[in-house]
């Protein structure tokens, strides 16, 4: 038994367009105007039902560039589309939003290669405030159903800009609770995501160094062997948390591994340093980079967009 680093999953394909009738006139001849009207209403209602996202502990949204999807994310062309996706959710329980979008210092960009400027949309603090906090309908939704925590998978964002995003996108803290603190990254620092997957070798049971990605596979593994495999997930969880957020409850690591994005893998996020495309992983966990045991190293490598920080 062993855990290994899996190759990054390919970008998700765009959803197929919903099939449409070739001719409403043809349908009218067959069933009449009343039937057509009823069918249109049914189709609209079905479309609204499909947009309702079921309650879950984590929602991952990737904006514009499918290449930064670690797997299992919902696609949005821009932040306006992401906002519509969010407002289709109804979840009063605590949950985490993982938002992957290109960024730099105090700006986010809905853009993608190879032509980075084609139809690009950019968002500074004023634009974020107007789009989210300036929309009373969104504020009502956020305060009741919004995420309790935001994980910003964006390169080089400053701590002050992350504070703006947290304030706009997460629900207010309840009694005795505090809203998450911004950590930022700064110039040359970025999140690096790898998907850790369990590998199990037992030829007698039909497992030849098999990557475990489904519960059906898991249920075929003897209980004694599952103990060691699950401990690997606990180790990932304790050090790196899940998908850039803090560690999840120990009793739920299998649920996160199998059932939440990227589904069939543990999303490990660490701090990377260096120019785009040639980043060097540091091993510093992303979730507590500014407060954890390696904060001094993080402060030395990354200025969080607020200038050089002391190493202690």
PDB file of C-alpha atoms in Angstrom:
ATOM      1  CA  UNK A   1       0.000   0.000   0.000  1.00  0.00           C
ATOM      2  CA  UNK A   2       1.215   3.469  -0.766  1.00  0.00           C
ATOM      3  CA  UNK A   3       0.029   6.946  -1.554  1.00  0.00           C
ATOM      4  CA  UNK A   4       1.375   8.730  -4.582  1.00  0.00           C
ATOM      5  CA  UNK A   5       1.018  11.981  -6.411  1.00  0.00           C
ATOM      6  CA  UNK A   6      -1.416  11.653  -9.276  1.00  0.00           C
ATOM      7  CA  UNK A   7      -1.103  13.541 -12.494  1.00  0.00           C
ATOM      8  CA  UNK A   8      -3.193  16.662 -12.695  1.00  0.00           C
ATOM      9  CA  UNK A   9      -6.645  15.966 -14.030  1.00  0.00           C
ATOM     10  CA  UNK A  10      -7.436  17.420 -17.454  1.00  0.00           C
ATOM     11  CA  UNK A  11      -9.653  20.493 -17.717  1.00  0.00           C
ATOM     12  CA  UNK A  12     -13.370  19.792 -17.661  1.00  0.00           C
ATOM     13  CA  UNK A  13     -15.099  19.827 -21.005  1.00  0.00           C
ATOM     14  CA  UNK A  14     -17.727  22.531 -21.515  1.00  0.00           C
ATOM     15  CA  UNK A  15     -21.273  21.355 -20.862  1.00  0.00           C
ATOM     16  CA  UNK A  16     -23.151  20.190 -23.902  1.00  0.00           C
ATOM     17  CA  UNK A  17     -25.883  22.569 -25.068  1.00  0.00           C
ATOM     18  CA  UNK A  18     -29.406  21.639 -24.124  1.00  0.00           C
ATOM     19  CA  UNK A  19     -31.224  20.107 -27.112  1.00  0.00           C
ATOM     20  CA  UNK A  20     -33.867  22.370 -28.627  1.00  0.00           C
ATOM     21  CA  UNK A  21     -36.866  21.657 -30.851  1.00  0.00           C
ATOM     22  CA  UNK A  22     -36.109  22.296 -34.501  1.00  0.00           C
ATOM     23  CA  UNK A  23     -39.441  23.996 -35.087  1.00  0.00           C
ATOM     24  CA  UNK A  24     -42.066  25.244 -32.678  1.00  0.00           C
ATOM     25  CA  UNK A  25     -44.388  25.596 -35.663  1.00  0.00           C
ATOM     26  CA  UNK A  26     -44.146  21.862 -36.255  1.00  0.00           C
ATOM     27  CA  UNK A  27     -44.970  21.178 -32.606  1.00  0.00           C
ATOM     28  CA  UNK A  28     -47.889  23.615 -32.746  1.00  0.00           C
ATOM     29  CA  UNK A  29     -49.365  21.716 -35.669  1.00  0.00           C
ATOM     30  CA  UNK A  30     -49.093  18.519 -33.683  1.00  0.00           C
ATOM     31  CA  UNK A  31     -50.318  19.669 -30.275  1.00  0.00           C
ATOM     32  CA  UNK A  32     -51.624  23.232 -30.492  1.00  0.00           C
ATOM     33  CA  UNK A  33     -50.544  26.498 -28.868  1.00  0.00           C
ATOM     34  CA  UNK A  34     -51.709  25.561 -25.370  1.00  0.00           C
ATOM     35  CA  UNK A  35     -49.549  22.447 -25.319  1.00  0.00           C
ATOM     36  CA  UNK A  36     -46.563  24.395 -26.572  1.00  0.00           C
ATOM     37  CA  UNK A  37     -46.989  27.034 -23.854  1.00  0.00           C
ATOM     38  CA  UNK A  38     -47.239  24.369 -21.176  1.00  0.00           C
ATOM     39  CA  UNK A  39     -44.148  22.639 -22.501  1.00  0.00           C
ATOM     40  CA  UNK A  40     -42.157  25.891 -22.513  1.00  0.00           C
ATOM     41  CA  UNK A  41     -43.129  26.526 -18.886  1.00  0.00           C
ATOM     42  CA  UNK A  42     -42.126  22.981 -17.937  1.00  0.00           C
ATOM     43  CA  UNK A  43     -38.752  23.386 -19.648  1.00  0.00           C
ATOM     44  CA  UNK A  44     -38.127  26.701 -17.869  1.00  0.00           C
ATOM     45  CA  UNK A  45     -39.017  25.175 -14.512  1.00  0.00           C
ATOM     46  CA  UNK A  46     -36.755  22.189 -15.176  1.00  0.00           C
ATOM     47  CA  UNK A  47     -33.882  24.528 -16.084  1.00  0.00           C
ATOM     48  CA  UNK A  48     -34.339  26.452 -12.814  1.00  0.00           C
ATOM     49  CA  UNK A  49     -34.379  23.192 -10.853  1.00  0.00           C
ATOM     50  CA  UNK A  50     -31.110  22.106 -12.471  1.00  0.00           C
ATOM     51  CA  UNK A  51     -29.476  25.361 -11.416  1.00  0.00           C
ATOM     52  CA  UNK A  52     -30.224  24.637  -7.775  1.00  0.00           C
ATOM     53  CA  UNK A  53     -26.989  23.376  -6.234  1.00  0.00           C
ATOM     54  CA  UNK A  54     -27.584  20.823  -3.463  1.00  0.00           C
ATOM     55  CA  UNK A  55     -26.156  21.593  -0.020  1.00  0.00           C
ATOM     56  CA  UNK A  56     -22.541  20.522   0.324  1.00  0.00           C
ATOM     57  CA  UNK A  57     -19.582  21.270   2.556  1.00  0.00           C
ATOM     58  CA  UNK A  58     -17.474  22.645  -0.298  1.00  0.00           C
ATOM     59  CA  UNK A  59     -18.173  24.291  -3.644  1.00  0.00           C
ATOM     60  CA  UNK A  60     -15.403  24.875  -6.174  1.00  0.00           C
ATOM     61  CA  UNK A  61     -15.812  27.459  -8.947  1.00  0.00           C
ATOM     62  CA  UNK A  62     -13.237  28.149 -11.667  1.00  0.00           C
ATOM     63  CA  UNK A  63     -13.479  31.406 -13.604  1.00  0.00           C
ATOM     64  CA  UNK A  64     -12.750  31.491 -17.357  1.00  0.00           C
ATOM     65  CA  UNK A  65      -9.537  29.406 -17.450  1.00  0.00           C
ATOM     66  CA  UNK A  66     -10.390  25.705 -17.294  1.00  0.00           C
ATOM     67  CA  UNK A  67      -6.682  24.956 -17.067  1.00  0.00           C
ATOM     68  CA  UNK A  68      -6.631  26.039 -13.407  1.00  0.00           C
ATOM     69  CA  UNK A  69      -9.405  23.615 -12.471  1.00  0.00           C
ATOM     70  CA  UNK A  70      -7.987  20.987 -10.133  1.00  0.00           C
ATOM     71  CA  UNK A  71     -10.986  18.816 -10.919  1.00  0.00           C
ATOM     72  CA  UNK A  72     -14.699  18.849 -10.236  1.00  0.00           C
ATOM     73  CA  UNK A  73     -15.157  22.628 -10.303  1.00  0.00           C
ATOM     74  CA  UNK A  74     -18.184  24.447 -11.662  1.00  0.00           C
ATOM     75  CA  UNK A  75     -17.246  26.705 -14.574  1.00  0.00           C
ATOM     76  CA  UNK A  76     -18.083  30.419 -14.707  1.00  0.00           C
ATOM     77  CA  UNK A  77     -17.093  32.725 -17.541  1.00  0.00           C
ATOM     78  CA  UNK A  78     -16.707  35.698 -15.214  1.00  0.00           C
ATOM     79  CA  UNK A  79     -17.533  36.803 -11.671  1.00  0.00           C
ATOM     80  CA  UNK A  80     -21.026  37.840 -12.730  1.00  0.00           C
ATOM     81  CA  UNK A  81     -21.685  34.241 -13.781  1.00  0.00           C
ATOM     82  CA  UNK A  82     -20.108  32.967 -10.557  1.00  0.00           C
ATOM     83  CA  UNK A  83     -22.477  35.190  -8.617  1.00  0.00           C
ATOM     84  CA  UNK A  84     -25.496  33.699 -10.398  1.00  0.00           C
ATOM     85  CA  UNK A  85     -24.259  30.191  -9.614  1.00  0.00           C
ATOM     86  CA  UNK A  86     -23.846  31.051  -5.953  1.00  0.00           C
ATOM     87  CA  UNK A  87     -27.286  32.606  -5.649  1.00  0.00           C
ATOM     88  CA  UNK A  88     -28.804  29.373  -6.958  1.00  0.00           C
ATOM     89  CA  UNK A  89     -27.604  27.612  -3.819  1.00  0.00           C
ATOM     90  CA  UNK A  90     -29.586  27.149  -0.631  1.00  0.00           C
ATOM     91  CA  UNK A  91     -27.362  26.044   2.224  1.00  0.00           C
ATOM     92  CA  UNK A  92     -27.780  27.465   5.706  1.00  0.00           C
ATOM     93  CA  UNK A  93     -25.088  25.142   7.092  1.00  0.00           C
ATOM     94  CA  UNK A  94     -21.429  26.153   7.111  1.00  0.00           C
ATOM     95  CA  UNK A  95     -19.608  25.545   3.842  1.00  0.00           C
ATOM     96  CA  UNK A  96     -16.460  26.626   2.007  1.00  0.00           C
ATOM     97  CA  UNK A  97     -16.185  28.360  -1.347  1.00  0.00           C
ATOM     98  CA  UNK A  98     -13.038  27.613  -3.351  1.00  0.00           C
ATOM     99  CA  UNK A  99     -12.676  30.279  -6.030  1.00  0.00           C
ATOM    100  CA  UNK A 100      -9.998  29.819  -8.709  1.00  0.00           C
ATOM    101  CA  UNK A 101      -9.373  32.904 -10.846  1.00  0.00           C
ATOM    102  CA  UNK A 102      -6.283  34.652 -12.147  1.00  0.00           C
ATOM    103  CA  UNK A 103      -5.101  37.502  -9.963  1.00  0.00           C
ATOM    104  CA  UNK A 104      -2.266  39.886  -9.204  1.00  0.00           C
ATOM    105  CA  UNK A 105      -1.947  42.115  -6.150  1.00  0.00           C
ATOM    106  CA  UNK A 106      -5.206  44.118  -5.990  1.00  0.00           C
ATOM    107  CA  UNK A 107      -6.958  42.814  -9.092  1.00  0.00           C
ATOM    108  CA  UNK A 108      -8.614  39.661 -10.405  1.00  0.00           C
ATOM    109  CA  UNK A 109      -8.912  38.764 -14.067  1.00  0.00           C
ATOM    110  CA  UNK A 110     -11.456  36.614 -15.905  1.00  0.00           C
ATOM    111  CA  UNK A 111      -9.060  35.604 -18.676  1.00  0.00           C
ATOM    112  CA  UNK A 112      -7.459  32.546 -20.212  1.00  0.00           C
ATOM    113  CA  UNK A 113      -4.665  31.599 -22.611  1.00  0.00           C
ATOM    114  CA  UNK A 114      -3.650  31.704 -25.349  1.00  0.00           C
ATOM    115  CA  UNK A 115      -5.106  35.166 -25.989  1.00  0.00           C
ATOM    116  CA  UNK A 116      -5.122  36.549 -22.462  1.00  0.00           C
ATOM    117  CA  UNK A 117      -6.788  39.834 -23.427  1.00  0.00           C
ATOM    118  CA  UNK A 118      -9.635  38.438 -25.523  1.00  0.00           C
ATOM    119  CA  UNK A 119     -12.897  39.371 -23.781  1.00  0.00           C
ATOM    120  CA  UNK A 120     -10.960  39.705 -20.524  1.00  0.00           C
ATOM    121  CA  UNK A 121     -12.744  41.230 -17.546  1.00  0.00           C
ATOM    122  CA  UNK A 122     -10.904  42.727 -14.584  1.00  0.00           C
ATOM    123  CA  UNK A 123     -12.053  43.392 -11.046  1.00  0.00           C
ATOM    124  CA  UNK A 124     -10.442  45.695  -8.508  1.00  0.00           C
ATOM    125  CA  UNK A 125     -11.769  46.381  -5.000  1.00  0.00           C
ATOM    126  CA  UNK A 126     -14.320  48.906  -6.238  1.00  0.00           C
ATOM    127  CA  UNK A 127     -15.677  46.460  -8.820  1.00  0.00           C
ATOM    128  CA  UNK A 128     -15.898  43.651  -6.242  1.00  0.00           C
ATOM    129  CA  UNK A 129     -17.709  45.925  -3.794  1.00  0.00           C
ATOM    130  CA  UNK A 130     -20.188  47.006  -6.456  1.00  0.00           C
ATOM    131  CA  UNK A 131     -20.832  43.513  -7.841  1.00  0.00           C
ATOM    132  CA  UNK A 132     -21.361  41.762  -4.525  1.00  0.00           C
ATOM    133  CA  UNK A 133     -21.724  44.091  -1.550  1.00  0.00           C
ATOM    134  CA  UNK A 134     -23.561  46.674  -3.656  1.00  0.00           C
ATOM    135  CA  UNK A 135     -26.296  44.220  -4.675  1.00  0.00           C
ATOM    136  CA  UNK A 136     -28.994  43.993  -1.944  1.00  0.00           C
ATOM    137  CA  UNK A 137     -30.290  40.694  -3.326  1.00  0.00           C
ATOM    138  CA  UNK A 138     -26.840  39.121  -3.143  1.00  0.00           C
ATOM    139  CA  UNK A 139     -26.271  40.470   0.368  1.00  0.00           C
ATOM    140  CA  UNK A 140     -29.550  38.897   1.532  1.00  0.00           C
ATOM    141  CA  UNK A 141     -28.548  35.583  -0.034  1.00  0.00           C
ATOM    142  CA  UNK A 142     -24.997  35.767   1.368  1.00  0.00           C
ATOM    143  CA  UNK A 143     -26.084  36.507   4.922  1.00  0.00           C
ATOM    144  CA  UNK A 144     -28.378  33.485   4.940  1.00  0.00           C
ATOM    145  CA  UNK A 145     -26.818  30.963   2.574  1.00  0.00           C
ATOM    146  CA  UNK A 146     -23.318  32.232   1.756  1.00  0.00           C
ATOM    147  CA  UNK A 147     -20.044  30.489   2.515  1.00  0.00           C
ATOM    148  CA  UNK A 148     -18.551  30.657   5.969  1.00  0.00           C
ATOM    149  CA  UNK A 149     -15.041  30.480   4.492  1.00  0.00           C
ATOM    150  CA  UNK A 150     -13.436  31.594   1.243  1.00  0.00           C
ATOM    151  CA  UNK A 151     -10.355  29.977  -0.291  1.00  0.00           C
ATOM    152  CA  UNK A 152      -8.913  32.269  -2.956  1.00  0.00           C
ATOM    153  CA  UNK A 153      -6.820  30.269  -5.403  1.00  0.00           C
ATOM    154  CA  UNK A 154      -5.411  33.353  -7.086  1.00  0.00           C
ATOM    155  CA  UNK A 155      -1.790  34.258  -7.676  1.00  0.00           C
ATOM    156  CA  UNK A 156      -0.060  37.116  -5.898  1.00  0.00           C
ATOM    157  CA  UNK A 157      -3.161  38.658  -4.267  1.00  0.00           C
ATOM    158  CA  UNK A 158      -2.483  41.140  -1.490  1.00  0.00           C
ATOM    159  CA  UNK A 159      -3.788  40.690   2.024  1.00  0.00           C
ATOM    160  CA  UNK A 160      -5.861  43.869   1.816  1.00  0.00           C
ATOM    161  CA  UNK A 161      -7.547  42.721  -1.405  1.00  0.00           C
ATOM    162  CA  UNK A 162      -8.227  39.298   0.083  1.00  0.00           C
ATOM    163  CA  UNK A 163      -9.885  41.098   3.006  1.00  0.00           C
ATOM    164  CA  UNK A 164     -12.210  42.836   0.519  1.00  0.00           C
ATOM    165  CA  UNK A 165     -13.126  39.513  -1.080  1.00  0.00           C
ATOM    166  CA  UNK A 166     -13.782  37.853   2.279  1.00  0.00           C
ATOM    167  CA  UNK A 167     -15.981  40.746   3.399  1.00  0.00           C
ATOM    168  CA  UNK A 168     -18.043  40.635   0.219  1.00  0.00           C
ATOM    169  CA  UNK A 169     -18.423  36.888  -0.279  1.00  0.00           C
ATOM    170  CA  UNK A 170     -18.658  35.273   3.171  1.00  0.00           C
ATOM    171  CA  UNK A 171     -21.546  35.481   5.578  1.00  0.00           C
ATOM    172  CA  UNK A 172     -21.095  37.561   8.739  1.00  0.00           C
ATOM    173  CA  UNK A 173     -19.703  35.652  11.701  1.00  0.00           C
ATOM    174  CA  UNK A 174     -22.212  34.451  14.273  1.00  0.00           C
ATOM    175  CA  UNK A 175     -22.202  35.122  17.973  1.00  0.00           C
ATOM    176  CA  UNK A 176     -18.880  34.107  19.499  1.00  0.00           C
ATOM    177  CA  UNK A 177     -17.339  33.575  16.061  1.00  0.00           C
ATOM    178  CA  UNK A 178     -14.850  35.611  14.073  1.00  0.00           C
ATOM    179  CA  UNK A 179     -14.655  36.026  10.299  1.00  0.00           C
ATOM    180  CA  UNK A 180     -11.556  34.479   8.743  1.00  0.00           C
ATOM    181  CA  UNK A 181      -8.460  36.655   8.560  1.00  0.00           C
ATOM    182  CA  UNK A 182      -6.862  37.509   5.199  1.00  0.00           C
ATOM    183  CA  UNK A 183      -3.391  36.091   4.586  1.00  0.00           C
ATOM    184  CA  UNK A 184      -2.476  37.273   1.105  1.00  0.00           C
ATOM    185  CA  UNK A 185       0.447  36.146  -1.027  1.00  0.00           C
ATOM    186  CA  UNK A 186       2.207  39.011  -2.769  1.00  0.00           C
ATOM    187  CA  UNK A 187       4.390  39.304  -5.820  1.00  0.00           C
ATOM    188  CA  UNK A 188       5.905  36.037  -7.055  1.00  0.00           C
ATOM    189  CA  UNK A 189       3.865  33.844  -4.690  1.00  0.00           C
ATOM    190  CA  UNK A 190       1.004  31.637  -5.783  1.00  0.00           C
ATOM    191  CA  UNK A 191      -1.044  28.587  -4.764  1.00  0.00           C
ATOM    192  CA  UNK A 192       0.146  25.242  -6.101  1.00  0.00           C
ATOM    193  CA  UNK A 193      -2.370  22.406  -6.219  1.00  0.00           C
ATOM    194  CA  UNK A 194      -1.625  18.715  -6.461  1.00  0.00           C
ATOM    195  CA  UNK A 195      -4.101  15.866  -6.185  1.00  0.00           C
ATOM    196  CA  UNK A 196      -2.902  13.136  -3.857  1.00  0.00           C
ATOM    197  CA  UNK A 197      -4.464   9.748  -4.539  1.00  0.00           C
ATOM    198  CA  UNK A 198      -4.337   6.466  -2.686  1.00  0.00           C
ATOM    199  CA  UNK A 199      -2.744   3.475  -4.406  1.00  0.00           C
ATOM    200  CA  UNK A 200      -3.441  -0.085  -3.291  1.00  0.00           C
ATOM    201  CA  UNK A 201      -1.621  -3.234  -4.362  1.00  0.00           C
ATOM    202  CA  UNK A 202      -3.230  -6.620  -3.762  1.00  0.00           C
ATOM    203  CA  UNK A 203      -3.200  -8.811  -6.909  1.00  0.00           C
ATOM    204  CA  UNK A 204      -5.150 -11.534  -5.161  1.00  0.00           C
ATOM    205  CA  UNK A 205      -8.117  -9.164  -4.937  1.00  0.00           C
ATOM    206  CA  UNK A 206      -7.554  -7.692  -8.396  1.00  0.00           C
ATOM    207  CA  UNK A 207      -5.661  -4.582  -7.307  1.00  0.00           C
ATOM    208  CA  UNK A 208      -2.380  -4.114  -9.140  1.00  0.00           C
ATOM    209  CA  UNK A 209      -1.047  -0.789  -7.834  1.00  0.00           C
ATOM    210  CA  UNK A 210      -4.550   0.512  -8.422  1.00  0.00           C
ATOM    211  CA  UNK A 211      -5.429   4.150  -7.838  1.00  0.00           C
ATOM    212  CA  UNK A 212      -8.399   4.233  -5.483  1.00  0.00           C
ATOM    213  CA  UNK A 213     -10.946   6.739  -6.758  1.00  0.00           C
ATOM    214  CA  UNK A 214     -14.358   5.229  -5.940  1.00  0.00           C
ATOM    215  CA  UNK A 215     -16.153   3.926  -2.895  1.00  0.00           C
ATOM    216  CA  UNK A 216     -16.824   0.678  -4.758  1.00  0.00           C
ATOM    217  CA  UNK A 217     -13.061   0.077  -4.861  1.00  0.00           C
ATOM    218  CA  UNK A 218     -12.700   1.119  -1.240  1.00  0.00           C
ATOM    219  CA  UNK A 219     -15.370  -1.296  -0.064  1.00  0.00           C
ATOM    220  CA  UNK A 220     -13.486  -4.212  -1.640  1.00  0.00           C
ATOM    221  CA  UNK A 221     -10.337  -3.501   0.384  1.00  0.00           C
ATOM    222  CA  UNK A 222      -9.993  -5.537   3.612  1.00  0.00           C
ATOM    223  CA  UNK A 223     -10.657  -3.526   6.757  1.00  0.00           C
ATOM    224  CA  UNK A 224      -7.123  -4.016   8.106  1.00  0.00           C
ATOM    225  CA  UNK A 225      -5.626  -2.531   4.924  1.00  0.00           C
ATOM    226  CA  UNK A 226      -8.073   0.358   4.910  1.00  0.00           C
ATOM    227  CA  UNK A 227      -6.683   1.525   8.257  1.00  0.00           C
ATOM    228  CA  UNK A 228      -3.294   2.339   6.759  1.00  0.00           C
ATOM    229  CA  UNK A 229      -4.790   3.986   3.685  1.00  0.00           C
ATOM    230  CA  UNK A 230      -7.089   6.161   5.736  1.00  0.00           C
ATOM    231  CA  UNK A 231      -4.157   7.192   7.908  1.00  0.00           C
ATOM    232  CA  UNK A 232      -2.481   8.618   4.817  1.00  0.00           C
ATOM    233  CA  UNK A 233      -5.505  10.848   4.304  1.00  0.00           C
ATOM    234  CA  UNK A 234      -5.406  11.870   7.951  1.00  0.00           C
ATOM    235  CA  UNK A 235      -1.753  12.859   7.535  1.00  0.00           C
ATOM    236  CA  UNK A 236      -2.533  14.977   4.460  1.00  0.00           C
ATOM    237  CA  UNK A 237      -5.450  16.532   6.299  1.00  0.00           C
ATOM    238  CA  UNK A 238      -3.498  17.374   9.445  1.00  0.00           C
ATOM    239  CA  UNK A 239      -0.691  19.109   7.555  1.00  0.00           C
ATOM    240  CA  UNK A 240      -2.321  20.622   4.487  1.00  0.00           C
ATOM    241  CA  UNK A 241      -6.018  20.747   5.316  1.00  0.00           C
ATOM    242  CA  UNK A 242      -8.344  20.267   2.358  1.00  0.00           C
ATOM    243  CA  UNK A 243      -8.323  22.301  -0.856  1.00  0.00           C
ATOM    244  CA  UNK A 244      -6.564  25.244   0.741  1.00  0.00           C
ATOM    245  CA  UNK A 245      -8.864  25.326   3.766  1.00  0.00           C
ATOM    246  CA  UNK A 246      -8.193  24.128   7.325  1.00  0.00           C
ATOM    247  CA  UNK A 247      -8.258  20.433   8.260  1.00  0.00           C
ATOM    248  CA  UNK A 248     -11.664  18.810   8.070  1.00  0.00           C
ATOM    249  CA  UNK A 249     -13.071  16.622  10.882  1.00  0.00           C
ATOM    250  CA  UNK A 250     -11.105  13.390  11.099  1.00  0.00           C
ATOM    251  CA  UNK A 251     -14.305  11.365  10.810  1.00  0.00           C
ATOM    252  CA  UNK A 252     -15.062  12.955   7.413  1.00  0.00           C
ATOM    253  CA  UNK A 253     -11.814  12.474   5.489  1.00  0.00           C
ATOM    254  CA  UNK A 254     -13.298   9.674   3.347  1.00  0.00           C
ATOM    255  CA  UNK A 255     -16.318  11.831   2.543  1.00  0.00           C
ATOM    256  CA  UNK A 256     -14.065  14.639   1.343  1.00  0.00           C
ATOM    257  CA  UNK A 257     -11.803  12.262  -0.584  1.00  0.00           C
ATOM    258  CA  UNK A 258     -14.567  10.463  -2.475  1.00  0.00           C
ATOM    259  CA  UNK A 259     -17.541  12.814  -2.572  1.00  0.00           C
ATOM    260  CA  UNK A 260     -16.290  16.396  -2.819  1.00  0.00           C
ATOM    261  CA  UNK A 261     -14.248  18.079  -5.558  1.00  0.00           C
ATOM    262  CA  UNK A 262     -12.044  16.793  -7.075  1.00  0.00           C
ATOM    263  CA  UNK A 263     -13.785  13.486  -6.128  1.00  0.00           C
ATOM    264  CA  UNK A 264     -11.396  10.582  -5.817  1.00  0.00           C
ATOM    265  CA  UNK A 265      -8.396  12.586  -4.638  1.00  0.00           C
ATOM    266  CA  UNK A 266      -7.114  14.775  -1.842  1.00  0.00           C
ATOM    267  CA  UNK A 267      -6.659  18.376  -2.989  1.00  0.00           C
ATOM    268  CA  UNK A 268      -3.401  19.520  -1.406  1.00  0.00           C
ATOM    269  CA  UNK A 269      -2.550  23.206  -1.745  1.00  0.00           C
ATOM    270  CA  UNK A 270       0.844  24.660  -0.861  1.00  0.00           C
ATOM    271  CA  UNK A 271       2.606  27.952  -1.480  1.00  0.00           C
ATOM    272  CA  UNK A 272       4.657  28.160  -4.669  1.00  0.00           C
ATOM    273  CA  UNK A 273       7.293  30.775  -5.395  1.00  0.00           C
ATOM    274  CA  UNK A 274       8.599  31.987  -8.741  1.00  0.00           C
ATOM    275  CA  UNK A 275       7.442  33.220 -12.145  1.00  0.00           C
ATOM    276  CA  UNK A 276       4.318  31.827 -13.762  1.00  0.00           C
ATOM    277  CA  UNK A 277       4.998  28.437 -15.319  1.00  0.00           C
ATOM    278  CA  UNK A 278       8.188  27.756 -13.386  1.00  0.00           C
ATOM    279  CA  UNK A 279       7.003  27.938  -9.793  1.00  0.00           C
ATOM    280  CA  UNK A 280       8.891  26.097  -7.090  1.00  0.00           C
ATOM    281  CA  UNK A 281       6.838  24.305  -4.406  1.00  0.00           C
ATOM    282  CA  UNK A 282       7.796  25.295  -0.873  1.00  0.00           C
ATOM    283  CA  UNK A 283       5.873  22.700   1.108  1.00  0.00           C
ATOM    284  CA  UNK A 284       4.306  25.522   3.129  1.00  0.00           C
ATOM    285  CA  UNK A 285       0.632  24.649   3.659  1.00  0.00           C
ATOM    286  CA  UNK A 286      -1.608  27.216   2.026  1.00  0.00           C
ATOM    287  CA  UNK A 287      -4.322  27.207   4.674  1.00  0.00           C
ATOM    288  CA  UNK A 288      -2.183  28.528   7.561  1.00  0.00           C
ATOM    289  CA  UNK A 289       0.709  30.053   5.659  1.00  0.00           C
ATOM    290  CA  UNK A 290       0.776  33.275   7.682  1.00  0.00           C
ATOM    291  CA  UNK A 291       0.027  31.774  11.095  1.00  0.00           C
ATOM    292  CA  UNK A 292       1.295  28.187  11.078  1.00  0.00           C
ATOM    293  CA  UNK A 293       4.646  26.716  12.106  1.00  0.00           C
ATOM    294  CA  UNK A 294       6.258  27.827   8.821  1.00  0.00           C
ATOM    295  CA  UNK A 295       5.039  31.431   8.950  1.00  0.00           C
ATOM    296  CA  UNK A 296       8.572  32.815   9.329  1.00  0.00           C
ATOM    297  CA  UNK A 297       9.613  31.141   6.075  1.00  0.00           C
ATOM    298  CA  UNK A 298       6.449  32.352   4.382  1.00  0.00           C
ATOM    299  CA  UNK A 299       7.057  35.922   5.531  1.00  0.00           C
ATOM    300  CA  UNK A 300      10.589  35.743   4.182  1.00  0.00           C
ATOM    301  CA  UNK A 301       9.466  34.496   0.765  1.00  0.00           C
ATOM    302  CA  UNK A 302       6.203  36.395   0.330  1.00  0.00           C
ATOM    303  CA  UNK A 303       5.450  39.999   1.262  1.00  0.00           C
ATOM    304  CA  UNK A 304       1.630  39.515   1.127  1.00  0.00           C
ATOM    305  CA  UNK A 305       1.385  42.703  -0.896  1.00  0.00           C
ATOM    306  CA  UNK A 306       2.166  44.889   2.118  1.00  0.00           C
ATOM    307  CA  UNK A 307       5.957  45.060   1.916  1.00  0.00           C
ATOM    308  CA  UNK A 308       8.670  42.948   3.516  1.00  0.00           C
ATOM    309  CA  UNK A 309       7.579  41.272   6.726  1.00  0.00           C
ATOM    310  CA  UNK A 310       9.706  40.361   9.747  1.00  0.00           C
ATOM    311  CA  UNK A 311      10.858  36.764   9.812  1.00  0.00           C
ATOM    312  CA  UNK A 312       9.600  36.040  13.311  1.00  0.00           C
TER     313      UNK A 312
END
